[in-house]
Amino acid sequence: MSGDSTETTQNRKDAQAAGIYAAGRSIAMLMLVLTAVAANHLYGQLGFAYVTAIILIYETSMALGSLGLPDAVFYFIGRYKDRASAIVRQTSWMLLLAALPVTLIAIGSAIWLSRGDGKLDLIPALPWLALVILIELPTQPAVNQLIAHGYAGTASLLYAGFAVLRAAAVLAPALTGWSLTTIPMAMALLGLTRLAAHLIILRRLYPLAPGERWRIRSQMREIFFFALPGGVAAGVGKLNPQIDKYAVQFMLGTEALAIYGVAAFELPLITLIPYAIGAVMQVRYVRLFASQELAELKALWFATVEKSMVIVIPLAVVVVVMARELIMLIFTPESVAAVGPFQIFTIVLLHRVASYGAMLQASNQTRLLFVTSALIVGSNLLLQWPLTKLFGMNGPAMATALANVPAWLFTLDRIGKIYGRGLRDALPWGFYLRTLVICGALGVGLWQLRPYLYGPPWLALIEGLLAYAVVYIIVGRLTGVLRLEDTAYLRRIVRL
């Protein structure tokens, strides 16, 4: 009995820690969106294009250089507690080595972007961008080190704090009157706080014992090859939405990049839901797969996916329909040209109804992430030029969206083969299609109603969202798409 009580208490603590950290990540994602909105209002079109290019190079560098090593901290500290002090130093050292070639790639990217139409000059930013990469890549594991040591609340505050400092660096010129060229300088100087935090964590939580060595090649190789598959997949997941921005700058010019920078943002809540649910459920997936309880695994997977579908699909549909009002509300009126690409990006969310990587990891199929990564990047690169030529501003977004399809189908087939017949058993297709049809039909109705919504964009947006939500809940309950417990679940999501 006491054993059950202990496990229940631990589960509660783990859930609370996960919730705290998810809140921190949500705040950081929201800060990223708000920073883009503020920069769009404050800096004008060419200024916003400059900010977009700086952030693009920064995010590309972090995606290429991380290699899954920050997340490997969890596994190796959990498995080798006596080696924890060495592990955190080994991961940082490998990230520092990765930062050297990544810095060269970043410099090449900045030069390439500057050679477009001549309106974007990133050359003065190069020394500061290089310094940002050399500081931030090796210190990336800091937050995960805190979580591994049981300080989820502090980790959450640190994660959100770093996001606030990055926003401060981007918005500093608007507050001080300085030139926009000081943005990468501010990013580098404020990035020193990451280095300070990292060193404090190492000193206080992971001190080396007298005489302990940490530069052990065999251990570093073990960490590297364990982290690489997931790291490549995560890196591609971050890199894929950035390829189109490079194509826009090169093929359509700086003004187009400013508009496209508006279109290419994701609403945090929609993207967070399936991954948060997947993170919570992954331990149960692992246990069921390990004990070969495949029927129970399938039932749990289907139930989890359905929980995501009932919130992700209607949210994506209503955002597509009300995209014009949303863009005009949070960005400038000139950004209305971004509505088309933004709608395309949001349509992509209709397939992101599950944390597919969680199931692949639970079933020991992490090597497949290499295949899906290659499919996504290869498809995107092949489609960018022809679709941009054919469809202009919408082309890069279409290429990025279509690039997900082969990898998605391949992933579903492998998930379905864990417990069934492949693709046909990968998802609760009947429920998925029924939800798509209902939400889509309601979306068509709202589209017809949209011209008659009263008032300015903010009021029309509220009217549209409320009307859609009320009708969705009523129709969902009548058709069986929404159950009683689902409506309670939706209320909790809205409160979050």
CSV table of C-alpha atoms in Angstrom, one decimal:
chain,number,residue,atom,x,y,z
A,1,MET,CA,0.0,0.0,0.0
A,2,SER,CA,2.8,2.4,0.9
A,3,GLY,CA,4.5,1.6,-2.4
A,4,ASP,CA,1.4,2.7,-4.3
A,5,SER,CA,1.2,5.8,-2.2
A,6,THR,CA,4.9,6.6,-2.9
A,7,GLU,CA,4.4,6.1,-6.7
A,8,THR,CA,1.3,8.3,-6.6
A,9,THR,CA,3.2,11.0,-4.8
A,10,GLN,CA,6.0,10.8,-7.2
A,11,ASN,CA,3.7,10.9,-10.2
A,12,ARG,CA,2.1,14.0,-8.7
A,13,LYS,CA,5.5,15.7,-8.3
A,14,ASP,CA,6.5,14.7,-11.8
A,15,ALA,CA,3.2,16.1,-13.3
A,16,GLN,CA,3.6,19.3,-11.3
A,17,ALA,CA,7.2,19.7,-12.5
A,18,ALA,CA,6.2,19.1,-16.1
A,19,GLY,CA,3.4,21.6,-15.8
A,20,ILE,CA,5.7,24.3,-14.3
A,21,TYR,CA,8.3,23.7,-17.1
A,22,ALA,CA,5.6,23.7,-19.8
A,23,ALA,CA,4.4,27.1,-18.4
A,24,GLY,CA,7.9,28.4,-18.7
A,25,ARG,CA,8.2,27.2,-22.3
A,26,SER,CA,4.8,28.7,-23.1
A,27,ILE,CA,5.9,32.1,-21.8
A,28,ALA,CA,9.0,31.9,-23.9
A,29,MET,CA,7.1,31.1,-27.0
A,30,LEU,CA,4.6,33.9,-26.3
A,31,MET,CA,7.6,36.3,-25.8
A,32,LEU,CA,8.9,35.3,-29.3
A,33,VAL,CA,5.5,36.1,-30.9
A,34,LEU,CA,5.1,39.4,-28.9
A,35,THR,CA,8.7,40.4,-29.9
A,36,ALA,CA,7.9,39.9,-33.6
A,37,VAL,CA,4.7,41.9,-33.2
A,38,ALA,CA,6.4,44.8,-31.5
A,39,ALA,CA,9.3,44.8,-34.0
A,40,ASN,CA,6.8,44.9,-36.9
A,41,HIS,CA,5.1,47.9,-35.4
A,42,LEU,CA,8.3,49.8,-34.3
A,43,TYR,CA,10.8,49.3,-37.1
A,44,GLY,CA,9.0,49.6,-40.4
A,45,GLN,CA,9.2,47.1,-43.3
A,46,LEU,CA,13.0,47.1,-43.9
A,47,GLY,CA,13.7,47.3,-40.2
A,48,PHE,CA,11.5,44.3,-39.5
A,49,ALA,CA,13.2,42.4,-42.4
A,50,TYR,CA,16.6,43.1,-40.7
A,51,VAL,CA,15.2,41.7,-37.4
A,52,THR,CA,13.8,38.7,-39.2
A,53,ALA,CA,17.1,38.0,-40.8
A,54,ILE,CA,19.0,38.2,-37.5
A,55,ILE,CA,16.6,35.9,-35.7
A,56,LEU,CA,16.6,33.5,-38.7
A,57,ILE,CA,20.4,33.1,-38.6
A,58,TYR,CA,20.4,32.7,-34.8
A,59,GLU,CA,17.6,30.0,-34.9
A,60,THR,CA,19.3,28.2,-37.8
A,61,SER,CA,22.6,28.1,-35.8
A,62,MET,CA,20.9,26.8,-32.7
A,63,ALA,CA,19.1,24.1,-34.8
A,64,LEU,CA,22.2,22.9,-36.5
A,65,GLY,CA,24.5,23.0,-33.5
A,66,SER,CA,22.4,21.5,-30.7
A,67,LEU,CA,22.7,17.8,-32.0
A,68,GLY,CA,20.3,16.6,-29.3
A,69,LEU,CA,23.0,17.0,-26.6
A,70,PRO,CA,21.0,19.3,-24.2
A,71,ASP,CA,18.3,16.7,-24.0
A,72,ALA,CA,20.8,13.8,-23.6
A,73,VAL,CA,21.5,15.3,-20.1
A,74,PHE,CA,18.3,13.8,-18.8
A,75,TYR,CA,19.0,10.3,-19.9
A,76,PHE,CA,22.7,10.1,-18.8
A,77,ILE,CA,22.3,11.9,-15.5
A,78,GLY,CA,19.4,9.5,-14.8
A,79,ARG,CA,21.4,6.5,-15.7
A,80,TYR,CA,24.8,7.5,-14.3
A,81,LYS,CA,24.2,9.7,-11.3
A,82,ASP,CA,27.8,9.2,-10.1
A,83,ARG,CA,29.0,10.7,-13.4
A,84,ALA,CA,26.6,13.7,-13.4
A,85,SER,CA,29.4,16.3,-12.9
A,86,ALA,CA,31.4,14.9,-15.8
A,87,ILE,CA,28.3,14.5,-18.0
A,88,VAL,CA,27.3,18.2,-17.9
A,89,ARG,CA,30.8,19.2,-18.8
A,90,GLN,CA,31.1,16.7,-21.6
A,91,THR,CA,27.9,17.9,-23.2
A,92,SER,CA,29.0,21.5,-23.0
A,93,TRP,CA,32.4,20.7,-24.4
A,94,MET,CA,30.9,18.9,-27.4
A,95,LEU,CA,28.5,21.8,-28.0
A,96,LEU,CA,31.4,24.2,-28.0
A,97,LEU,CA,33.2,22.1,-30.6
A,98,ALA,CA,30.0,22.1,-32.7
A,99,ALA,CA,29.8,25.9,-32.4
A,100,LEU,CA,32.9,26.3,-34.4
A,101,PRO,CA,31.7,25.0,-37.8
A,102,VAL,CA,28.2,26.3,-37.1
A,103,THR,CA,29.6,29.8,-36.7
A,104,LEU,CA,31.2,29.5,-40.1
A,105,ILE,CA,27.8,28.4,-41.6
A,106,ALA,CA,26.1,31.4,-39.9
A,107,ILE,CA,28.7,33.8,-41.4
A,108,GLY,CA,28.1,32.3,-44.8
A,109,SER,CA,24.4,32.6,-44.4
A,110,ALA,CA,24.6,36.3,-43.4
A,111,ILE,CA,26.8,37.0,-46.4
A,112,TRP,CA,24.5,35.1,-48.7
A,113,LEU,CA,21.4,37.0,-47.4
A,114,SER,CA,23.2,40.3,-47.8
A,115,ARG,CA,23.9,39.6,-51.5
A,116,GLY,CA,20.2,39.4,-52.4
A,117,ASP,CA,18.7,42.8,-53.5
A,118,GLY,CA,21.3,44.9,-51.7
A,119,LYS,CA,18.8,46.3,-49.1
A,120,LEU,CA,19.9,44.0,-46.3
A,121,ASP,CA,23.4,44.5,-44.9
A,122,LEU,CA,24.2,41.9,-42.3
A,123,ILE,CA,28.0,42.1,-42.6
A,124,PRO,CA,28.5,44.4,-39.5
A,125,ALA,CA,26.6,42.0,-37.4
A,126,LEU,CA,28.9,39.0,-38.1
A,127,PRO,CA,31.3,39.4,-35.2
A,128,TRP,CA,28.4,39.7,-32.7
A,129,LEU,CA,26.5,36.8,-34.2
A,130,ALA,CA,29.6,34.7,-34.0
A,131,LEU,CA,29.9,35.6,-30.3
A,132,VAL,CA,26.2,34.8,-29.6
A,133,ILE,CA,26.7,31.3,-31.1
A,134,LEU,CA,29.9,30.7,-29.2
A,135,ILE,CA,28.2,31.7,-25.9
A,136,GLU,CA,24.8,30.2,-26.3
A,137,LEU,CA,25.4,26.8,-27.9
A,138,PRO,CA,27.7,25.4,-25.1
A,139,THR,CA,25.4,26.8,-22.4
A,140,GLN,CA,22.2,25.3,-23.8
A,141,PRO,CA,22.1,22.4,-21.3
A,142,ALA,CA,21.8,24.8,-18.3
A,143,VAL,CA,18.0,24.6,-18.0
A,144,ASN,CA,18.0,20.8,-18.4
A,145,GLN,CA,20.7,20.5,-15.8
A,146,LEU,CA,18.4,22.3,-13.3
A,147,ILE,CA,15.5,20.0,-14.2
A,148,ALA,CA,17.6,16.9,-13.8
A,149,HIS,CA,18.6,18.1,-10.3
A,150,GLY,CA,15.0,18.6,-9.3
A,151,TYR,CA,14.7,22.4,-9.8
A,152,ALA,CA,11.9,22.6,-12.3
A,153,GLY,CA,10.6,25.9,-11.0
A,154,THR,CA,14.0,27.6,-11.3
A,155,ALA,CA,14.5,26.0,-14.7
A,156,SER,CA,11.2,27.4,-15.9
A,157,LEU,CA,12.1,30.9,-14.6
A,158,LEU,CA,15.5,30.7,-16.3
A,159,TYR,CA,14.0,29.6,-19.6
A,160,ALA,CA,11.5,32.4,-19.5
A,161,GLY,CA,14.1,34.9,-18.4
A,162,PHE,CA,16.4,34.1,-21.3
A,163,ALA,CA,13.4,34.7,-23.6
A,164,VAL,CA,12.8,38.1,-22.0
A,165,LEU,CA,16.4,39.1,-22.4
A,166,ARG,CA,16.3,38.1,-26.1
A,167,ALA,CA,13.2,40.2,-26.6
A,168,ALA,CA,15.0,43.1,-24.8
A,169,ALA,CA,17.9,42.9,-27.2
A,170,VAL,CA,15.6,43.0,-30.2
A,171,LEU,CA,13.6,46.0,-28.9
A,172,ALA,CA,16.5,48.0,-27.4
A,173,PRO,CA,16.9,50.3,-30.4
A,174,ALA,CA,13.2,51.3,-30.2
A,175,LEU,CA,13.6,52.2,-26.5
A,176,THR,CA,17.0,53.9,-26.8
A,177,GLY,CA,17.1,55.4,-30.3
A,178,TRP,CA,20.2,53.3,-31.2
A,179,SER,CA,20.7,51.9,-34.6
A,180,LEU,CA,19.2,48.5,-35.5
A,181,THR,CA,22.8,47.2,-36.0
A,182,THR,CA,23.1,47.2,-32.2
A,183,ILE,CA,20.6,44.3,-31.9
A,184,PRO,CA,23.2,41.5,-32.4
A,185,MET,CA,25.5,43.4,-30.1
A,186,ALA,CA,22.8,43.5,-27.4
A,187,MET,CA,22.1,39.8,-28.0
A,188,ALA,CA,25.8,38.9,-27.4
A,189,LEU,CA,26.1,41.1,-24.3
A,190,LEU,CA,22.8,39.9,-22.7
A,191,GLY,CA,23.8,36.3,-23.8
A,192,LEU,CA,26.6,36.5,-21.2
A,193,THR,CA,23.9,36.0,-18.6
A,194,ARG,CA,23.5,32.4,-20.0
A,195,LEU,CA,27.2,31.9,-19.5
A,196,ALA,CA,27.0,33.2,-15.9
A,197,ALA,CA,24.0,31.0,-15.1
A,198,HIS,CA,25.7,27.9,-16.6
A,199,LEU,CA,28.9,28.5,-14.6
A,200,ILE,CA,26.9,29.0,-11.4
A,201,ILE,CA,25.0,25.7,-12.0
A,202,LEU,CA,28.2,23.8,-12.6
A,203,ARG,CA,29.9,25.2,-9.5
A,204,ARG,CA,27.0,24.8,-7.1
A,205,LEU,CA,25.1,21.7,-8.3
A,206,TYR,CA,27.7,19.7,-10.3
A,207,PRO,CA,31.1,20.3,-8.7
A,208,LEU,CA,33.8,17.9,-9.7
A,209,ALA,CA,35.2,15.7,-7.0
A,210,PRO,CA,38.9,16.1,-6.2
A,211,GLY,CA,40.9,14.4,-8.9
A,212,GLU,CA,37.9,13.6,-11.1
A,213,ARG,CA,38.4,13.7,-14.8
A,214,TRP,CA,35.7,14.6,-17.3
A,215,ARG,CA,37.5,14.6,-20.7
A,216,ILE,CA,36.9,10.9,-21.3
A,217,ARG,CA,36.5,10.2,-25.1
A,218,SER,CA,34.6,6.9,-24.7
A,219,GLN,CA,32.0,8.5,-22.5
A,220,MET,CA,31.6,11.5,-24.9
A,221,ARG,CA,31.2,9.2,-27.9
A,222,GLU,CA,28.5,7.3,-26.0
A,223,ILE,CA,26.6,10.6,-25.3
A,224,PHE,CA,27.1,11.9,-28.8
A,225,PHE,CA,25.8,8.8,-30.7
A,226,PHE,CA,22.8,8.4,-28.3
A,227,ALA,CA,21.8,12.0,-28.8
A,228,LEU,CA,22.4,12.3,-32.5
A,229,PRO,CA,19.2,10.7,-34.0
A,230,GLY,CA,16.8,12.7,-31.9
A,231,GLY,CA,19.0,15.8,-32.3
A,232,VAL,CA,18.9,15.5,-36.0
A,233,ALA,CA,15.2,15.1,-36.0
A,234,ALA,CA,14.7,18.1,-33.6
A,235,GLY,CA,17.1,20.2,-35.7
A,236,VAL,CA,15.3,19.4,-38.9
A,237,GLY,CA,12.0,20.2,-37.2
A,238,LYS,CA,13.4,23.7,-36.4
A,239,LEU,CA,15.3,24.1,-39.7
A,240,ASN,CA,12.5,23.1,-42.1
A,241,PRO,CA,10.4,26.2,-41.3
A,242,GLN,CA,13.5,28.4,-42.0
A,243,ILE,CA,14.4,27.1,-45.4
A,244,ASP,CA,11.5,29.1,-47.0
A,245,LYS,CA,12.7,32.4,-45.5
A,246,TYR,CA,16.1,32.0,-47.2
A,247,ALA,CA,14.2,31.3,-50.4
A,248,VAL,CA,12.0,34.3,-50.0
A,249,GLN,CA,14.9,36.7,-49.4
A,250,PHE,CA,16.9,35.3,-52.3
A,251,MET,CA,14.1,35.0,-54.9
A,252,LEU,CA,11.6,37.7,-53.8
A,253,GLY,CA,13.6,40.4,-52.0
A,254,THR,CA,13.9,42.1,-48.6
A,255,GLU,CA,10.3,43.6,-48.6
A,256,ALA,CA,8.9,40.2,-49.2
A,257,LEU,CA,11.0,38.8,-46.3
A,258,ALA,CA,9.5,41.4,-44.0
A,259,ILE,CA,5.9,40.3,-45.0
A,260,TYR,CA,6.8,36.6,-44.9
A,261,GLY,CA,8.3,37.1,-41.4
A,262,VAL,CA,4.8,38.0,-40.3
A,263,ALA,CA,3.2,34.9,-41.9
A,264,ALA,CA,5.7,32.4,-40.6
A,265,PHE,CA,4.8,32.5,-36.9
A,266,GLU,CA,3.0,29.8,-35.0
A,267,LEU,CA,0.4,30.3,-32.4
A,268,PRO,CA,2.0,28.7,-29.2
A,269,LEU,CA,-1.1,27.0,-27.8
A,270,ILE,CA,-1.9,25.0,-30.9
A,271,THR,CA,1.6,23.6,-31.3
A,272,LEU,CA,2.2,23.0,-27.6
A,273,ILE,CA,-0.9,20.8,-26.9
A,274,PRO,CA,0.0,17.6,-28.7
A,275,TYR,CA,3.7,17.7,-27.5
A,276,ALA,CA,2.7,18.4,-23.9
A,277,ILE,CA,0.3,15.5,-23.9
A,278,GLY,CA,2.8,13.3,-25.6
A,279,ALA,CA,5.5,14.2,-23.0
A,280,VAL,CA,3.1,13.3,-20.2
A,281,MET,CA,2.1,9.9,-21.8
A,282,GLN,CA,5.4,8.8,-23.0
A,283,VAL,CA,6.3,6.8,-19.8
A,284,ARG,CA,3.1,4.8,-20.2
A,285,TYR,CA,3.9,4.1,-23.9
A,286,VAL,CA,7.3,2.8,-22.9
A,287,ARG,CA,5.9,0.5,-20.2
A,288,LEU,CA,3.2,-0.9,-22.4
A,289,PHE,CA,5.6,-1.5,-25.3
A,290,ALA,CA,8.2,-3.1,-23.1
A,291,SER,CA,5.6,-5.5,-21.7
A,292,GLN,CA,4.3,-6.2,-25.2
A,293,GLU,CA,0.7,-5.1,-24.2
A,294,LEU,CA,0.2,-3.9,-27.8
A,295,ALA,CA,-3.6,-3.8,-27.7
A,296,GLU,CA,-3.5,-1.6,-24.6
A,297,LEU,CA,-0.8,0.6,-26.3
A,298,LYS,CA,-3.0,1.1,-29.3
A,299,ALA,CA,-6.0,2.0,-27.2
A,300,LEU,CA,-4.0,4.5,-25.1
A,301,TRP,CA,-2.4,6.0,-28.3
A,302,PHE,CA,-5.8,6.4,-29.9
A,303,ALA,CA,-7.4,7.9,-26.8
A,304,THR,CA,-4.5,10.4,-26.5
A,305,VAL,CA,-4.6,11.4,-30.1
A,306,GLU,CA,-8.3,12.0,-30.0
A,307,LYS,CA,-7.8,14.3,-27.0
A,308,SER,CA,-5.5,16.4,-29.1
A,309,MET,CA,-7.7,16.3,-32.2
A,310,VAL,CA,-10.7,17.8,-30.5
A,311,ILE,CA,-8.7,21.0,-29.7
A,312,VAL,CA,-6.1,21.3,-32.4
A,313,ILE,CA,-8.4,20.8,-35.4
A,314,PRO,CA,-11.0,23.4,-34.5
A,315,LEU,CA,-8.4,25.9,-33.4
A,316,ALA,CA,-6.5,25.5,-36.7
A,317,VAL,CA,-9.7,25.8,-38.7
A,318,VAL,CA,-11.0,29.0,-36.9
A,319,VAL,CA,-7.5,30.6,-37.2
A,320,VAL,CA,-7.5,29.9,-41.0
A,321,VAL,CA,-10.9,31.5,-41.4
A,322,MET,CA,-10.2,34.5,-39.2
A,323,ALA,CA,-6.6,34.9,-40.4
A,324,ARG,CA,-7.1,38.4,-41.9
A,325,GLU,CA,-8.6,39.8,-38.7
A,326,LEU,CA,-5.8,38.2,-36.6
A,327,ILE,CA,-3.0,39.5,-38.8
A,328,MET,CA,-4.5,43.0,-38.9
A,329,LEU,CA,-5.0,43.0,-35.1
A,330,ILE,CA,-1.5,42.0,-34.0
A,331,PHE,CA,0.6,43.4,-36.9
A,332,THR,CA,0.4,46.5,-39.0
A,333,PRO,CA,-2.3,46.9,-41.8
A,334,GLU,CA,0.5,46.6,-44.4
A,335,SER,CA,1.0,43.1,-43.2
A,336,VAL,CA,-2.3,41.9,-44.7
A,337,ALA,CA,-0.3,40.5,-47.7
A,338,ALA,CA,0.9,37.8,-45.2
A,339,VAL,CA,-2.6,36.4,-44.8
A,340,GLY,CA,-2.2,33.8,-47.6
A,341,PRO,CA,1.1,32.2,-46.4
A,342,PHE,CA,-0.1,32.4,-42.8
A,343,GLN,CA,-3.2,30.4,-43.7
A,344,ILE,CA,-1.1,27.8,-45.5
A,345,PHE,CA,1.2,27.4,-42.4
A,346,THR,CA,-1.9,27.0,-40.2
A,347,ILE,CA,-3.4,24.4,-42.4
A,348,VAL,CA,-0.3,22.3,-41.8
A,349,LEU,CA,-1.3,22.1,-38.1
A,350,LEU,CA,-4.2,19.8,-39.1
A,351,HIS,CA,-1.7,16.9,-39.2
A,352,ARG,CA,0.0,17.8,-36.0
A,353,VAL,CA,-2.5,16.1,-33.8
A,354,ALA,CA,-0.1,13.8,-32.0
A,355,SER,CA,3.5,13.7,-30.6
A,356,TYR,CA,4.7,11.1,-33.2
A,357,GLY,CA,8.3,11.2,-31.9
A,358,ALA,CA,7.2,10.1,-28.5
A,359,MET,CA,5.7,6.9,-29.9
A,360,LEU,CA,8.8,6.2,-32.1
A,361,GLN,CA,11.1,6.7,-29.1
A,362,ALA,CA,8.9,4.5,-26.9
A,363,SER,CA,9.1,1.7,-29.4
A,364,ASN,CA,12.9,2.1,-29.9
A,365,GLN,CA,12.6,3.5,-33.5
A,366,THR,CA,14.7,6.6,-33.0
A,367,ARG,CA,16.9,5.8,-36.0
A,368,LEU,CA,13.8,6.4,-38.2
A,369,LEU,CA,14.1,10.0,-37.3
A,370,PHE,CA,17.1,10.2,-39.7
A,371,VAL,CA,14.9,9.0,-42.6
A,372,THR,CA,12.0,11.4,-41.8
A,373,SER,CA,14.5,14.3,-41.4
A,374,ALA,CA,16.0,13.6,-44.8
A,375,LEU,CA,12.6,13.3,-46.4
A,376,ILE,CA,11.4,16.7,-45.0
A,377,VAL,CA,14.5,18.7,-45.9
A,378,GLY,CA,15.0,17.1,-49.3
A,379,SER,CA,11.3,17.6,-50.2
A,380,ASN,CA,11.4,21.2,-49.0
A,381,LEU,CA,14.6,22.1,-51.0
A,382,LEU,CA,13.2,20.5,-54.1
A,383,LEU,CA,9.9,22.3,-54.0
A,384,GLN,CA,11.0,25.8,-53.0
A,385,TRP,CA,12.2,27.1,-56.4
A,386,PRO,CA,9.4,25.8,-58.6
A,387,LEU,CA,6.6,26.7,-56.2
A,388,THR,CA,8.0,30.2,-55.5
A,389,LYS,CA,8.2,30.8,-59.3
A,390,LEU,CA,4.6,29.6,-59.8
A,391,PHE,CA,2.8,31.1,-56.8
A,392,GLY,CA,5.0,33.9,-55.6
A,393,MET,CA,4.7,34.7,-51.9
A,394,ASN,CA,2.5,31.6,-51.2
A,395,GLY,CA,5.0,29.3,-52.9
A,396,PRO,CA,7.6,28.9,-50.1
A,397,ALA,CA,4.8,28.3,-47.6
A,398,MET,CA,3.3,25.6,-49.9
A,399,ALA,CA,6.7,24.0,-50.3
A,400,THR,CA,7.2,23.8,-46.5
A,401,ALA,CA,3.7,22.4,-46.0
A,402,LEU,CA,4.0,19.8,-48.7
A,403,ALA,CA,7.4,18.7,-47.5
A,404,ASN,CA,5.8,17.3,-44.3
A,405,VAL,CA,3.6,14.9,-46.2
A,406,PRO,CA,6.0,12.1,-47.2
A,407,ALA,CA,7.6,12.1,-43.8
A,408,TRP,CA,4.2,12.1,-42.0
A,409,LEU,CA,2.9,9.1,-44.0
A,410,PHE,CA,6.2,7.2,-43.5
A,411,THR,CA,6.1,7.9,-39.7
A,412,LEU,CA,2.4,6.8,-39.5
A,413,ASP,CA,3.1,3.6,-41.3
A,414,ARG,CA,5.9,2.7,-38.8
A,415,ILE,CA,3.7,3.6,-35.8
A,416,GLY,CA,0.9,1.5,-37.2
A,417,LYS,CA,3.2,-1.5,-37.6
A,418,ILE,CA,4.0,-1.4,-33.9
A,419,TYR,CA,0.6,-2.8,-33.0
A,420,GLY,CA,-1.3,-3.4,-36.3
A,421,ARG,CA,-1.4,-3.1,-40.1
A,422,GLY,CA,0.7,0.0,-40.7
A,423,LEU,CA,-0.8,3.1,-42.0
A,424,ARG,CA,-4.5,2.0,-41.7
A,425,ASP,CA,-4.0,1.4,-38.0
A,426,ALA,CA,-1.7,4.4,-37.2
A,427,LEU,CA,-4.5,6.8,-36.2
A,428,PRO,CA,-8.2,6.7,-35.3
A,429,TRP,CA,-9.0,7.6,-38.9
A,430,GLY,CA,-12.7,7.5,-38.6
A,431,PHE,CA,-12.7,9.9,-35.6
A,432,TYR,CA,-10.1,12.1,-37.4
A,433,LEU,CA,-12.1,12.4,-40.6
A,434,ARG,CA,-15.3,13.0,-38.7
A,435,THR,CA,-13.7,15.8,-36.7
A,436,LEU,CA,-12.2,17.3,-39.9
A,437,VAL,CA,-15.6,17.3,-41.7
A,438,ILE,CA,-17.4,18.8,-38.8
A,439,CYS,CA,-14.8,21.5,-38.1
A,440,GLY,CA,-14.4,22.2,-41.8
A,441,ALA,CA,-18.1,22.6,-42.3
A,442,LEU,CA,-18.3,25.0,-39.4
A,443,GLY,CA,-15.4,26.8,-40.8
A,444,VAL,CA,-17.2,27.2,-44.2
A,445,GLY,CA,-20.2,28.6,-42.3
A,446,LEU,CA,-18.0,31.1,-40.4
A,447,TRP,CA,-16.3,32.1,-43.7
A,448,GLN,CA,-19.8,33.0,-45.1
A,449,LEU,CA,-20.7,34.9,-41.9
A,450,ARG,CA,-17.4,36.7,-41.7
A,451,PRO,CA,-18.3,39.7,-43.9
A,452,TYR,CA,-21.2,40.4,-41.6
A,453,LEU,CA,-19.3,40.5,-38.3
A,454,TYR,CA,-19.6,43.9,-36.7
A,455,GLY,CA,-16.9,46.3,-35.7
A,456,PRO,CA,-13.1,46.7,-36.0
A,457,PRO,CA,-10.8,43.6,-36.5
A,458,TRP,CA,-10.4,42.9,-32.8
A,459,LEU,CA,-14.2,42.9,-32.2
A,460,ALA,CA,-14.8,40.8,-35.3
A,461,LEU,CA,-12.2,38.3,-34.2
A,462,ILE,CA,-13.8,37.9,-30.8
A,463,GLU,CA,-17.3,37.5,-32.4
A,464,GLY,CA,-16.0,34.9,-34.8
A,465,LEU,CA,-14.2,32.9,-32.2
A,466,LEU,CA,-17.1,32.9,-29.8
A,467,ALA,CA,-19.6,31.9,-32.5
A,468,TYR,CA,-17.4,29.1,-33.7
A,469,ALA,CA,-16.7,27.8,-30.2
A,470,VAL,CA,-20.4,27.7,-29.2
A,471,VAL,CA,-21.6,26.0,-32.3
A,472,TYR,CA,-18.6,23.6,-32.2
A,473,ILE,CA,-19.4,22.5,-28.7
A,474,ILE,CA,-23.1,22.0,-29.5
A,475,VAL,CA,-22.5,20.1,-32.8
A,476,GLY,CA,-19.6,18.2,-31.3
A,477,ARG,CA,-21.8,16.9,-28.5
A,478,LEU,CA,-24.6,16.0,-30.8
A,479,THR,CA,-22.4,14.1,-33.2
A,480,GLY,CA,-20.3,12.3,-30.5
A,481,VAL,CA,-17.1,14.0,-31.5
A,482,LEU,CA,-17.1,15.8,-28.1
A,483,ARG,CA,-17.8,13.7,-24.9
A,484,LEU,CA,-18.7,15.2,-21.6
A,485,GLU,CA,-15.2,14.8,-20.3
A,486,ASP,CA,-13.9,16.5,-23.4
A,487,THR,CA,-15.8,19.7,-22.7
A,488,ALA,CA,-14.2,19.8,-19.2
A,489,TYR,CA,-10.8,19.2,-20.9
A,490,LEU,CA,-11.5,22.1,-23.3
A,491,ARG,CA,-12.3,24.4,-20.3
A,492,ARG,CA,-9.0,23.5,-18.7
A,493,ILE,CA,-7.1,24.3,-21.9
A,494,VAL,CA,-8.8,27.7,-22.2
A,495,ARG,CA,-8.0,28.5,-18.6
A,496,LEU,CA,-4.3,27.5,-19.3
